[in-house]
Structure formats: C-alpha cells, structure tokens
Coordinates of C-alpha atoms in Angstrom, one line a residue:
M1089 CA -22.5 11.1 17.1
T1090 CA -19.1 12.2 16.1
Y1091 CA -15.5 11.0 16.1
C1092 CA -12.4 13.0 16.8
V1093 CA -8.8 11.9 17.4
G1094 CA -5.6 13.6 18.6
I1095 CA -2.2 12.0 18.1
W1096 CA 0.9 13.2 20.0
T1097 CA 4.4 12.2 19.0
R1098 CA 7.9 13.6 19.5
Y1099 CA 7.5 15.4 16.2
G1100 CA 4.3 17.3 17.0
L1101 CA 0.6 16.8 16.9
V1102 CA -2.0 15.5 14.4
M1103 CA -5.7 16.4 15.0
A1104 CA -8.6 15.0 13.0
S1105 CA -12.4 15.3 13.2
D1106 CA -15.5 14.5 11.2
S1107 CA -18.3 17.1 10.5
R1108 CA -21.6 15.2 10.7
T1109 CA -24.2 16.0 13.2
N1110 CA -27.6 14.5 13.6
A1111 CA -30.8 15.0 15.7
G1112 CA -32.6 11.9 14.5
H1113 CA -32.6 9.7 11.4
D1114 CA -34.1 12.4 9.2
Q1115 CA -32.1 15.4 10.3
V1116 CA -28.4 15.2 9.4
N1117 CA -26.3 18.4 9.1
V1118 CA -22.7 19.4 8.8
S1119 CA -20.8 21.4 11.4
R1120 CA -17.1 21.9 12.0
K1121 CA -15.8 20.3 15.2
M1122 CA -12.2 21.6 15.0
H1123 CA -11.5 25.0 16.4
T1124 CA -8.1 26.9 16.6
F1125 CA -6.9 29.7 18.8
V1126 CA -3.6 31.1 17.6
Q1127 CA -1.2 33.8 18.6
P1128 CA 1.6 33.4 16.0
G1129 CA 4.9 32.9 17.7
E1130 CA 3.3 32.7 21.2
R1131 CA 0.7 29.9 21.4
V1132 CA -1.4 27.5 19.4
F1133 CA -4.4 25.7 20.7
I1134 CA -6.5 23.2 18.7
L1135 CA -9.8 22.1 20.2
L1136 CA -11.9 19.1 19.1
S1137 CA -15.5 18.8 20.4
S1138 CA -18.1 16.1 20.6
G1139 CA -21.5 15.7 22.3
S1140 CA -24.3 18.2 22.4
L1141 CA -23.8 20.7 19.6
S1142 CA -25.6 23.5 21.4
C1143 CA -23.5 23.1 24.5
T1144 CA -20.2 22.8 22.6
Q1145 CA -21.1 25.9 20.6
S1146 CA -21.7 27.9 23.8
I1147 CA -18.3 26.8 25.2
I1148 CA -16.5 27.7 22.0
T1149 CA -18.3 31.1 21.9
L1150 CA -17.3 31.9 25.5
L1151 CA -13.7 30.9 24.8
Q1152 CA -13.4 32.9 21.6
R1153 CA -14.9 36.0 23.2
D1154 CA -12.3 35.9 26.0
F1155 CA -9.5 35.1 23.6
D1156 CA -10.4 38.1 21.3
Q1157 CA -10.3 40.3 24.4
G1158 CA -6.8 39.1 25.4
K1159 CA -8.2 37.0 28.3
G1160 CA -8.6 33.3 29.0
L1161 CA -6.6 31.2 26.6
A1162 CA -4.7 34.3 25.4
Q1163 CA -3.1 34.5 28.8
A1164 CA -2.6 30.8 29.7
P1165 CA 1.0 30.3 30.8
S1166 CA 0.9 26.5 29.9
L1167 CA -1.1 23.9 28.1
Y1168 CA -2.3 22.5 31.4
D1169 CA -3.6 26.0 32.4
A1170 CA -5.3 26.2 29.1
A1171 CA -7.1 22.9 29.8
R1172 CA -8.2 24.2 33.2
I1173 CA -9.6 27.4 31.6
I1174 CA -11.6 25.3 29.1
G1175 CA -12.8 23.1 32.0
E1176 CA -14.1 26.3 33.8
Q1177 CA -16.1 27.2 30.7
V1178 CA -17.5 23.7 30.5
R1179 CA -18.7 24.0 34.1
R1180 CA -20.1 27.4 33.4
V1181 CA -22.2 26.2 30.6
S1182 CA -23.2 23.2 32.7
D1183 CA -24.5 25.5 35.4
M1184 CA -26.6 27.4 32.9
D1185 CA -28.0 24.5 30.9
R1186 CA -27.8 21.2 32.8
D1187 CA -31.0 21.5 34.9
A1188 CA -33.1 22.4 31.9
L1189 CA -31.7 19.6 29.8
E1190 CA -32.2 17.0 32.5
R1191 CA -35.8 18.0 33.1
D1192 CA -36.5 16.8 29.5
D1193 CA -34.4 13.7 29.9
F1194 CA -31.4 15.0 28.1
K1195 CA -27.8 14.6 29.4
F1196 CA -25.2 17.3 29.5
N1197 CA -22.8 15.5 27.2
V1198 CA -19.6 17.5 26.3
N1199 CA -16.2 16.0 25.6
L1200 CA -13.2 18.0 24.3
V1201 CA -9.7 17.2 23.1
L1202 CA -7.1 20.0 23.4
G1203 CA -3.8 19.9 21.6
G1204 CA -1.2 22.7 21.2
Q1205 CA 1.8 24.4 22.6
V1206 CA 2.8 27.5 24.5
R1207 CA 6.2 29.1 23.7
G1208 CA 8.8 27.8 26.1
E1209 CA 7.3 24.4 26.7
S1210 CA 6.7 21.2 24.7
P1211 CA 3.5 20.3 22.9
G1212 CA 0.9 18.3 24.6
L1213 CA -2.5 16.7 24.4
F1214 CA -5.5 16.8 26.9
I1215 CA -9.0 15.5 27.1
I1216 CA -11.6 17.6 29.0
Y1217 CA -14.6 15.6 30.4
P1218 CA -18.1 16.9 31.0
Q1219 CA -17.3 17.7 34.6
G1220 CA -14.5 20.0 33.5
N1221 CA -11.5 17.9 34.7
P1222 CA -8.6 17.3 32.2
L1223 CA -6.6 14.2 31.5
Q1224 CA -3.2 14.4 29.7
A1225 CA -2.0 11.9 27.1
S1226 CA 1.3 10.1 28.0
V1227 CA 4.2 8.7 26.1
D1228 CA 2.8 5.2 26.6
S1229 CA -0.7 6.3 25.4
P1230 CA 0.0 9.0 22.8
Y1231 CA -3.4 9.5 21.4
L1232 CA -6.9 10.5 22.7
Q1233 CA -10.3 9.9 21.2
I1234 CA -13.8 11.3 21.7
G1235 CA -17.2 10.3 20.3
E1236 CA -17.6 6.9 18.5
T1237 CA -14.1 5.6 19.4
K1238 CA -14.3 1.8 19.2
Y1239 CA -14.1 1.4 15.4
G1240 CA -11.0 3.6 15.0
R1241 CA -9.0 2.4 18.0
P1242 CA -7.4 -0.8 16.7
I1243 CA -5.4 0.8 13.9
L1244 CA -4.1 3.4 16.3
D1245 CA -3.0 0.7 18.8
R1246 CA -1.1 -1.1 16.1
G1247 CA 0.8 1.8 14.6
I1248 CA 1.1 4.9 16.9
R1249 CA 4.4 5.1 18.8
F1250 CA 5.5 8.3 20.4
E1251 CA 9.2 8.0 19.6
R1252 CA 9.0 6.6 16.0
T1253 CA 5.8 7.8 14.4
T1254 CA 6.3 10.8 12.1
L1255 CA 3.7 13.5 11.4
E1256 CA 3.1 12.1 7.9
E1257 CA 2.5 8.6 9.3
A1258 CA 0.3 9.9 12.1
A1259 CA -1.8 11.7 9.5
K1260 CA -2.3 8.5 7.6
Y1261 CA -3.3 6.6 10.7
A1262 CA -5.7 9.4 11.6
L1263 CA -7.4 9.2 8.2
L1264 CA -7.5 5.4 8.4
S1265 CA -9.0 5.5 11.8
L1266 CA -11.7 8.0 10.6
D1267 CA -12.4 6.0 7.5
S1268 CA -13.0 2.7 9.4
T1269 CA -15.3 4.5 11.8
M1270 CA -17.3 6.1 8.9
R1271 CA -17.7 2.7 7.2
S1272 CA -19.1 1.1 10.4
N1273 CA -21.2 4.0 11.8
V1274 CA -23.4 6.2 9.6
T1275 CA -23.6 8.9 12.2
V1276 CA -19.9 9.7 11.5
G1277 CA -19.2 11.3 8.1
P1278 CA -17.4 13.8 6.0
P1279 CA -16.1 16.5 5.5
V1280 CA -13.0 15.5 7.5
D1281 CA -10.7 18.2 9.0
L1282 CA -7.1 17.2 9.4
L1283 CA -4.4 19.4 11.0
A1284 CA -0.7 18.7 11.6
Y1285 CA 1.4 20.8 13.9
E1286 CA 5.2 20.5 14.1
V1287 CA 7.1 21.1 17.4
D1288 CA 7.9 24.8 18.0
E1289 CA 6.0 25.9 14.9
L1290 CA 3.7 28.1 16.9
E1291 CA 1.3 28.7 14.0
V1292 CA -1.1 26.7 11.9
T1293 CA 0.3 26.0 8.4
R1294 CA -1.0 22.6 7.6
L1295 CA -4.8 22.3 7.7
R1296 CA -6.9 20.5 5.2
R1297 CA -10.5 19.6 4.7
F1298 CA -11.4 16.4 2.8
P1299 CA -14.9 16.6 1.4
A1300 CA -17.3 13.7 0.7
G1301 CA -16.1 11.5 -2.2
R1302 CA -12.4 12.3 -1.8
R1303 CA -9.9 9.5 -2.2
W1304 CA -8.7 8.4 1.3
A1305 CA -5.8 6.4 0.1
A1306 CA -3.9 9.5 -1.1
C1307 CA -2.9 10.9 2.3
P1308 CA -1.4 14.3 2.8
R1309 CA 2.4 14.5 2.6
S1310 CA 4.8 16.8 4.3
A1311 CA 4.5 20.5 3.8
S1312 CA 6.3 22.1 0.8
G1313 CA 6.7 25.6 -0.3
P1314 CA 6.4 28.9 1.6
G1315 CA 2.7 28.4 2.4
G1316 CA 3.4 25.0 4.0
H1317 CA 0.4 23.4 2.2
W1318 CA 0.2 19.7 1.8
S1319 CA 0.7 18.5 -1.7
R1320 CA -2.5 17.4 -3.4
P1321 CA -2.7 13.7 -4.4
R1322 CA -2.2 13.0 -8.0
C1323 CA -5.5 11.7 -9.4
R1324 CA -4.3 10.6 -12.8
P1325 CA -1.2 8.8 -13.9
R1326 CA 1.5 10.7 -15.7
R1327 CA 1.3 10.6 -19.5
R1328 CA 4.4 9.3 -21.3
S1329 CA 6.0 11.5 -23.8
S1330 CA 5.7 10.8 -27.5
S1331 CA 9.4 9.7 -27.7
S1332 CA 9.0 7.1 -24.9
S1333 CA 5.8 5.8 -26.4
R1334 CA 7.4 5.3 -29.8
A1335 CA 10.4 3.5 -28.3
R1336 CA 8.4 0.7 -26.9
P1337 CA 6.4 -1.6 -29.1
N1338 CA 2.7 -1.7 -28.9
R1339 CA 1.9 -4.8 -26.9
R1340 CA -1.6 -6.2 -27.4
A1341 CA -3.4 -8.1 -24.7
P1342 CA -3.8 -11.8 -25.4
S1343 CA -7.0 -12.6 -27.4
C1344 CA -9.6 -14.8 -25.8
S1345 CA -10.8 -16.2 -29.1
P1346 CA -9.4 -19.5 -30.3
R1347 CA -6.5 -19.3 -32.8
P1348 CA -6.7 -21.4 -35.9
N1349 CA -4.6 -24.6 -36.2
L1350 CA -2.6 -24.3 -39.4
H1351 CA -2.1 -28.1 -39.6
H1352 CA -5.9 -28.7 -40.1
P1353 CA -8.4 -26.2 -41.3
D1354 CA -11.3 -27.6 -39.3
R1355 CA -9.5 -27.5 -36.0
H1356 CA -9.0 -24.6 -33.7
Q1357 CA -6.8 -24.3 -30.7
G1358 CA -8.8 -25.5 -27.7
A1359 CA -11.2 -27.6 -29.7
S1360 CA -12.0 -31.1 -28.5
D1361 CA -9.9 -34.0 -29.7
A1362 CA -13.0 -36.1 -30.0
H1363 CA -13.8 -34.1 -33.2
L1364 CA -10.7 -35.5 -34.8
L1365 CA -11.5 -39.0 -33.8
R1366 CA -14.9 -38.8 -35.4
H1367 CA -13.6 -37.1 -38.6
P1368 CA -9.9 -37.9 -39.0
P1369 CA -8.0 -35.9 -41.6
E1370 CA -7.5 -37.4 -45.0
R1371 CA -4.0 -38.5 -45.9
P1372 CA -2.6 -38.9 -49.4
E1373 CA -2.1 -42.5 -50.6
H1374 CA 1.5 -43.7 -51.3
H1375 CA 2.1 -46.0 -54.3
E1376 CA 5.0 -48.3 -54.5
A1377 CA 7.2 -47.9 -57.5

C-alpha cells in the first residue's frame, strides 16, 4: 500500500508521496513513487504512482523512453493532453499484463496523479485511473489522493482552500496528512518525497526527501537563495552570547526538599502541625519584679 497526495492552489502545486512497498508482512522495501519530466522553460510534469509496483514501473519506463526521444510528454500541448498520453500507456501495459495477472487472481491496480504546467497555460492536477481515463481537480476540490487515503483526508478538508492556501501552508498540510496516515497504517512509511512548484516556474527547484526519523513538525519553508532550496529546520536552540548570559542572574529551579523553619529547629516547612501539639516548644518563664 502507499499514499500520495497532490494539492493545487492559485500559487502552484504541492506533491507528496511515501516510499514504502510491501509484498507481504515479511517483505518490505523502499521505492520512489514520485517521478518528474522536465523541459526547463517549457514544461514540468510531476507523476505520483500507487498500486502494482511492477505495472507502474513499466508505465514510467515507457513514458521516460518516449520523453527522452522527444515524443509523448515532450510534445504534449497541454496538461490534459499529457494526462491522455499517460492514460494510453496505462492501457498499453494493461493489454500486456492484465490477462496474466488475472489468471493468478491478481488485479491490474494502477492509479496515478499528474501535476504540472505547460508554458502558456495555468498549472493543473489530474488523476489517471486503471482504465486510463483522467479526472481533473477543481477549485472546489483542489487536491487529489491515491492509495491509503482515508487517514489523511480530514486534515486536507479542514485546511486546503484554492484561493487562500499558500505553498508553504500546503506543504505543511501534505506532511501532516502523510504523518497521520503513517501513524495509522504500517504499510505507509518513509522516506517521504515533497515537491513544491510555483506558478510559471517551469522547472523543479524545491524538492526534498525526508528520511525515517526526521522531525515532522519542522516543515519546509519558502525557497531562499539562488538554488531555491528549502531552509533546513533548526534542530537545536540558539546559544546565548556570554554577555547576555552574564547580564541575567542565574535563576535556580525551586527545590523540592523542605526548607527549615527558623522559628523552631525541629520543624520544617510542610511538616505536620500535630508534631507541635505533641511536643510544644519550651518558652522562657517570666518573673514578676
């Protein structure tokens, strides 16, 4: 099982996927499920895959072969045409492998999410089903999921808005959605690939992989610097300078041990008053003149 999510807002796209694959309880592997097809300045396509790993690898191989030869996705005039080209390759692999799979009681299970932009049009987001037909995300439903979707959907319903959600916020929602899914389903796991694409960028500049054990609360921020890399989360707090540490007095934490009562040597703060009733303190006698 896997989990992939694509988010579309007025500012661009955020794509995220896990990397865990399994063929039983005792065979768990790692395989990348995010694939990019880029012609800088012309077109950017990001493809997320779920389902049968052997079938999705065949589809990606056919798409990459045509793309390297200047065909297929390299000539798609729009994102919708790119989705149709991917659907044709899905049906092609289905014709080759479906009969053999079904003879052994295996289903042809392939689902893909396509996000990207062709120069001259707006970015978009599509899902391609096992039959090869595409479905486009809308302004009212600006995200698409494939794989184990039920655990990560509520947080997206609560926060994702096409007009208001920024890329940084969308990246945080994507990581939270993946984290909730991984906590509830052991077949979904790290590393997690996260990509953010800004409108009219027409190249991939913000792509990060979060390995196992990485802190999820520190989400990637907006790109900075010529490379456009997300700033790394600060793992340790800043150390104060020597001057600032001297200026402030050294405050000690309150002690948990009882403090002595100076009025009576046998009594400590917090001691029972019954002790004083049993052993009252001696008082000096006063003599009249």
